[in-house]
CSV table of C-alpha atoms and ligand atoms in Angstrom, one decimal:
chain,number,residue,atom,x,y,z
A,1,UNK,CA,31.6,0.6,17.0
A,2,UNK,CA,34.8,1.9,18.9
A,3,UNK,CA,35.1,4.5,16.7
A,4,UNK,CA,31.8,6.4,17.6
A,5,UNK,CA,32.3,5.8,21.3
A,6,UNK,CA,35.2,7.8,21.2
A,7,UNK,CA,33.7,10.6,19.2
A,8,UNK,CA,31.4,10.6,22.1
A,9,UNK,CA,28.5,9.6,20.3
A,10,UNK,CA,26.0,7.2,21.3
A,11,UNK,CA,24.4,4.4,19.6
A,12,UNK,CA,21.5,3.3,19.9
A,13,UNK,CA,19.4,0.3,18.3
A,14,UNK,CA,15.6,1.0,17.7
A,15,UNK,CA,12.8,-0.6,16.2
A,16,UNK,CA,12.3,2.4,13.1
A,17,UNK,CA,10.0,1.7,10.2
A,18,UNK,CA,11.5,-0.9,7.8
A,19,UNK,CA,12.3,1.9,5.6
A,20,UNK,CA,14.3,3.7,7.8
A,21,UNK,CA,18.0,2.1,8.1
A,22,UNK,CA,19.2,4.8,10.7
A,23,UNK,CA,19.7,8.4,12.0
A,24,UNK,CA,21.7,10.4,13.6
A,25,UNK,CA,20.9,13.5,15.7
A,26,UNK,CA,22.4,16.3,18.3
A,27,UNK,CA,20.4,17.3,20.9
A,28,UNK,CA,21.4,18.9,24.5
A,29,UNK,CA,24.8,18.7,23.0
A,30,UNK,CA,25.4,15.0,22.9
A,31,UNK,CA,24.9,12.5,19.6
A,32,UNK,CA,22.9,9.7,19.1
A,33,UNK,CA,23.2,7.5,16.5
A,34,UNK,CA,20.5,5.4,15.6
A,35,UNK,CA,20.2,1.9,13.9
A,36,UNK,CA,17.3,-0.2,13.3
A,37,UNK,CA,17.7,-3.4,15.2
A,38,UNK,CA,16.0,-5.5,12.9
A,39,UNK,CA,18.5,-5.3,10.1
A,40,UNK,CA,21.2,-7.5,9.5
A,41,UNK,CA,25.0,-7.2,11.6
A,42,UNK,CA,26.6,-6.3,8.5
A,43,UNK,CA,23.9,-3.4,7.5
A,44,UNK,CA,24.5,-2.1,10.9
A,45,UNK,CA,27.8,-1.4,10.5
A,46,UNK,CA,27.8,-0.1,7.3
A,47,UNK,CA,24.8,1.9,8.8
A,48,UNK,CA,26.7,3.2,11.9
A,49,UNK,CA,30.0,4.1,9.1
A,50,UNK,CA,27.3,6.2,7.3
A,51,UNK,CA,25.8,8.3,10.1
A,52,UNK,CA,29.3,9.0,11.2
A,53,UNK,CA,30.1,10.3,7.7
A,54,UNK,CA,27.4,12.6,8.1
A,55,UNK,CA,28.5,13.2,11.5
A,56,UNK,CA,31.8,13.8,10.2
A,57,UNK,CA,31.3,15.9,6.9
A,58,UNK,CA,28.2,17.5,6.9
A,59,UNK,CA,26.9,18.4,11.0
A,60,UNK,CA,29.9,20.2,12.0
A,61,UNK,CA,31.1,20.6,16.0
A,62,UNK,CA,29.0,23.0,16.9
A,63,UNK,CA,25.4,24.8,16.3
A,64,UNK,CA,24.6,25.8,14.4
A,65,UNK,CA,27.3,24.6,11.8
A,66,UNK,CA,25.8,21.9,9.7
A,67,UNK,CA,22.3,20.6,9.9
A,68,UNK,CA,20.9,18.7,13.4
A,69,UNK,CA,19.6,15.5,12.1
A,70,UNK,CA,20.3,13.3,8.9
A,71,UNK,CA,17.3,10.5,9.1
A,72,UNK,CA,18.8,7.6,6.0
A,73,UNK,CA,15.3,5.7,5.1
A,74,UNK,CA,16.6,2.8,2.4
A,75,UNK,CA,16.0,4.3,-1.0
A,76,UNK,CA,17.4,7.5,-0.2
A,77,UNK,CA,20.6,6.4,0.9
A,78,UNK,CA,20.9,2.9,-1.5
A,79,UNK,CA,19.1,4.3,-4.6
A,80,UNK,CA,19.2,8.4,-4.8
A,81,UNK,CA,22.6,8.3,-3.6
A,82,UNK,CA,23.8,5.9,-6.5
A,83,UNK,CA,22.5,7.9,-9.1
A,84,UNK,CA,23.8,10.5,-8.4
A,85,UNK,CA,21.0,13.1,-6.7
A,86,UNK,CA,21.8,13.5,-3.4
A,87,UNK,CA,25.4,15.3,-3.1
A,88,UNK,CA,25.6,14.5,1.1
A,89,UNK,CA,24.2,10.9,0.8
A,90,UNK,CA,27.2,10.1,-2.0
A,91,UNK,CA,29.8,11.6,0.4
A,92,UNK,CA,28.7,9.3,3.4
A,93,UNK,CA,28.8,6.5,1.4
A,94,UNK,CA,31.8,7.0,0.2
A,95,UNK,CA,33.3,7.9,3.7
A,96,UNK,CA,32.0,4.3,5.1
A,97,UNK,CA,33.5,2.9,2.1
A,98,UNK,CA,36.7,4.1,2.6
A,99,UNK,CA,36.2,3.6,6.8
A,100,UNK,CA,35.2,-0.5,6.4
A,101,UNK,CA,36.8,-1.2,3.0
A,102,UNK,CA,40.0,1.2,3.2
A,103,UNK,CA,41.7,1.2,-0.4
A,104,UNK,CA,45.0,0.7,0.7
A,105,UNK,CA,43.8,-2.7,2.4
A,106,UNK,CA,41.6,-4.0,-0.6
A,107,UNK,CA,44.5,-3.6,-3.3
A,108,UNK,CA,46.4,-5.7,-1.1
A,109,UNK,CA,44.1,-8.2,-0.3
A,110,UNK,CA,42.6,-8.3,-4.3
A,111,UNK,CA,46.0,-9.2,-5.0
A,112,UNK,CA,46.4,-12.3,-2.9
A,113,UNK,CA,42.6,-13.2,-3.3
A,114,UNK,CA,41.1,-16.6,-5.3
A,115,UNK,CA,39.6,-14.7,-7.9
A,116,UNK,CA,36.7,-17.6,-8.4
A,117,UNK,CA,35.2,-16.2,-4.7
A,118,UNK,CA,36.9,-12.6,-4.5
A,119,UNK,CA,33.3,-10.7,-3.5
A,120,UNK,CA,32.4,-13.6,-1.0
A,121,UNK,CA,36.0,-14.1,0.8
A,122,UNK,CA,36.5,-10.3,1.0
A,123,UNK,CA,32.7,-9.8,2.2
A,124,UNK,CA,33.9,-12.1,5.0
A,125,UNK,CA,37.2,-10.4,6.0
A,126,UNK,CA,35.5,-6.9,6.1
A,127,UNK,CA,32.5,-7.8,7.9
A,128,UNK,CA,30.2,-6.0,4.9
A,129,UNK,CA,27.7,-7.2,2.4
A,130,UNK,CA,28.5,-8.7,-0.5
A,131,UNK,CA,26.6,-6.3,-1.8
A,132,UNK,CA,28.6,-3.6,-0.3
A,133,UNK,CA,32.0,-5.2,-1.3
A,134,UNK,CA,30.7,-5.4,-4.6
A,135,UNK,CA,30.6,-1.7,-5.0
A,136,UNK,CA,33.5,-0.8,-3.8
A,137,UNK,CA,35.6,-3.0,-5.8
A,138,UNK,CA,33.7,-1.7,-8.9
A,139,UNK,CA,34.3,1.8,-8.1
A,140,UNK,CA,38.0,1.4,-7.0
A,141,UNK,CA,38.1,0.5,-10.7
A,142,UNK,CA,38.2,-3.5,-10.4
A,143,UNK,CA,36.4,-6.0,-12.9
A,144,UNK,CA,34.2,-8.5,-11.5
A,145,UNK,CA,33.8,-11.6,-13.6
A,146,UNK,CA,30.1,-12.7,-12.2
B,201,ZN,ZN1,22.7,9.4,4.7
Protein backbone atom coordinates (compact mmCIF):
# COMPACT_ATOMS: atom_id res chain seq x y z
CA UNK A 1 0.00 0.00 0.00
CA UNK A 2 1.37 3.58 -0.99
CA UNK A 3 0.65 4.83 2.07
CA UNK A 4 3.20 2.73 4.16
CA UNK A 5 5.90 3.08 1.56
CA UNK A 6 5.91 6.62 2.23
CA UNK A 7 5.94 6.33 5.93
CA UNK A 8 9.05 4.43 5.14
CA UNK A 9 7.80 1.23 6.33
CA UNK A 10 8.27 -2.01 4.71
CA UNK A 11 5.95 -4.68 4.00
CA UNK A 12 6.50 -7.77 3.96
CA UNK A 13 4.29 -11.01 3.13
CA UNK A 14 5.17 -14.20 5.17
CA UNK A 15 3.95 -17.50 5.75
CA UNK A 16 2.85 -16.88 9.91
CA UNK A 17 0.75 -19.47 11.61
CA UNK A 18 -2.92 -19.39 10.41
CA UNK A 19 -3.63 -17.55 13.46
CA UNK A 20 -1.54 -14.86 12.99
CA UNK A 21 -3.07 -12.15 10.44
CA UNK A 22 0.09 -9.83 10.70
CA UNK A 23 2.72 -7.74 12.64
CA UNK A 24 4.38 -5.03 12.72
CA UNK A 25 7.86 -4.24 14.24
CA UNK A 26 10.89 -1.58 14.61
CA UNK A 27 14.13 -2.81 14.63
CA UNK A 28 17.65 -0.99 13.61
CA UNK A 29 15.35 1.97 13.12
CA UNK A 30 13.39 0.91 10.12
CA UNK A 31 9.59 -0.81 10.12
CA UNK A 32 8.44 -3.82 8.86
CA UNK A 33 5.14 -4.68 8.43
CA UNK A 34 4.15 -8.04 8.14
CA UNK A 35 1.15 -9.87 6.48
CA UNK A 36 0.48 -13.47 6.06
CA UNK A 37 0.46 -14.36 2.46
CA UNK A 38 -2.01 -16.91 2.59
CA UNK A 39 -4.95 -14.77 3.42
CA UNK A 40 -7.22 -13.28 1.12
CA UNK A 41 -6.29 -9.62 -1.00
CA UNK A 42 -8.94 -7.92 0.86
CA UNK A 43 -7.74 -9.22 4.48
CA UNK A 44 -4.40 -7.94 3.47
CA UNK A 45 -5.35 -4.72 3.18
CA UNK A 46 -7.43 -4.35 5.95
CA UNK A 47 -4.44 -6.06 7.71
CA UNK A 48 -1.70 -3.64 6.42
CA UNK A 49 -4.59 -0.45 7.51
CA UNK A 50 -4.38 -2.09 11.04
CA UNK A 51 -0.64 -2.41 11.60
CA UNK A 52 -0.31 1.16 10.39
CA UNK A 53 -2.88 2.15 13.03
CA UNK A 54 -0.78 0.76 15.53
CA UNK A 55 2.12 2.20 13.83
CA UNK A 56 0.38 5.41 13.83
CA UNK A 57 -1.36 5.61 17.44
CA UNK A 58 0.29 3.49 19.70
CA UNK A 59 4.53 2.93 18.60
CA UNK A 60 5.31 6.48 18.51
CA UNK A 61 8.57 7.93 16.29
CA UNK A 62 11.09 7.15 18.41
CA UNK A 63 12.32 4.63 21.25
CA UNK A 64 11.36 4.21 23.33
CA UNK A 65 7.93 5.99 22.91
CA UNK A 66 5.37 3.33 22.44
CA UNK A 67 5.87 -0.37 22.45
CA UNK A 68 8.29 -2.24 19.56
CA UNK A 69 6.11 -4.79 18.24
CA UNK A 70 2.18 -5.31 18.00
CA UNK A 71 1.88 -9.20 16.73
CA UNK A 72 -2.47 -9.31 15.56
CA UNK A 73 -3.19 -13.30 15.73
CA UNK A 74 -7.09 -13.49 14.50
CA UNK A 75 -9.10 -13.60 17.66
CA UNK A 76 -7.37 -10.99 19.31
CA UNK A 77 -7.83 -8.51 16.75
CA UNK A 78 -11.58 -9.86 15.26
CA UNK A 79 -13.04 -11.00 18.58
CA UNK A 80 -11.33 -9.27 21.86
CA UNK A 81 -11.33 -6.11 20.03
CA UNK A 82 -15.18 -6.24 19.34
CA UNK A 83 -16.12 -6.74 22.65
CA UNK A 84 -14.71 -4.43 23.88
CA UNK A 85 -11.25 -5.74 25.97
CA UNK A 86 -8.46 -4.64 24.21
CA UNK A 87 -8.37 -0.63 24.23
CA UNK A 88 -5.29 -0.47 21.36
CA UNK A 89 -6.84 -3.29 19.16
CA UNK A 90 -10.37 -1.13 19.07
CA UNK A 91 -8.40 2.05 18.13
CA UNK A 92 -6.62 0.27 15.05
CA UNK A 93 -9.61 -1.04 13.88
CA UNK A 94 -11.22 1.92 13.95
CA UNK A 95 -8.25 3.81 12.26
CA UNK A 96 -8.45 1.17 9.15
CA UNK A 97 -11.98 1.77 9.13
CA UNK A 98 -11.84 5.19 8.79
CA UNK A 99 -8.46 4.82 6.37
CA UNK A 100 -10.41 2.15 3.68
CA UNK A 101 -14.02 3.11 4.40
CA UNK A 102 -13.64 7.03 5.06
CA UNK A 103 -17.14 8.32 6.53
CA UNK A 104 -17.40 11.12 4.42
CA UNK A 105 -17.15 8.71 1.29
CA UNK A 106 -19.73 6.02 2.57
CA UNK A 107 -22.58 8.62 3.44
CA UNK A 108 -22.21 9.62 -0.10
CA UNK A 109 -22.03 6.53 -1.69
CA UNK A 110 -25.12 4.82 0.88
CA UNK A 111 -26.96 7.50 -0.51
CA UNK A 112 -26.76 6.72 -4.21
CA UNK A 113 -26.50 2.83 -3.47
CA UNK A 114 -29.30 -0.04 -4.55
CA UNK A 115 -30.21 -0.82 -1.18
CA UNK A 116 -31.23 -4.67 -2.24
CA UNK A 117 -27.01 -5.19 -2.63
CA UNK A 118 -25.67 -2.09 -0.49
CA UNK A 119 -22.96 -4.46 1.67
CA UNK A 120 -21.94 -6.36 -1.65
CA UNK A 121 -21.68 -3.27 -4.18
CA UNK A 122 -19.86 -1.11 -1.50
CA UNK A 123 -17.54 -4.30 -0.57
CA UNK A 124 -16.58 -4.07 -4.21
CA UNK A 125 -15.90 -0.30 -4.45
CA UNK A 126 -13.75 -0.30 -1.28
CA UNK A 127 -11.79 -3.35 -1.95
CA UNK A 128 -12.89 -4.81 1.84
CA UNK A 129 -14.81 -7.76 3.04
CA UNK A 130 -18.18 -7.82 3.21
CA UNK A 131 -17.66 -8.61 6.37
CA UNK A 132 -15.69 -5.53 7.00
CA UNK A 133 -18.17 -3.15 5.19
CA UNK A 134 -20.71 -4.65 7.14
CA UNK A 135 -19.30 -3.22 10.38
CA UNK A 136 -18.63 -0.09 9.45
CA UNK A 137 -22.00 0.71 8.10
CA UNK A 138 -23.39 -0.68 11.40
CA UNK A 139 -21.29 1.45 13.50
CA UNK A 140 -21.61 4.59 11.39
CA UNK A 141 -25.18 4.16 12.65
CA UNK A 142 -26.76 2.55 9.35
CA UNK A 143 -29.48 -0.30 9.32
CA UNK A 144 -28.94 -3.24 7.30
CA UNK A 145 -32.07 -5.06 6.16
CA UNK A 146 -30.35 -8.81 5.79
ZN1 LIG B 1 -3.77 -5.04 16.37
Amino acid sequence: MKIAERLGIQIVESGFDPGVSGLIVRKDGKVFLGVNETDAAVRKRFTIAHELGHFTLHMGKTLPLGKPIFVDNVAARDQSSSRGLIPEEIEANKFAAELLMPHSFISRDVSKADPRKLVEDLADKYDVSQTAMTLRLTNLGYHLST
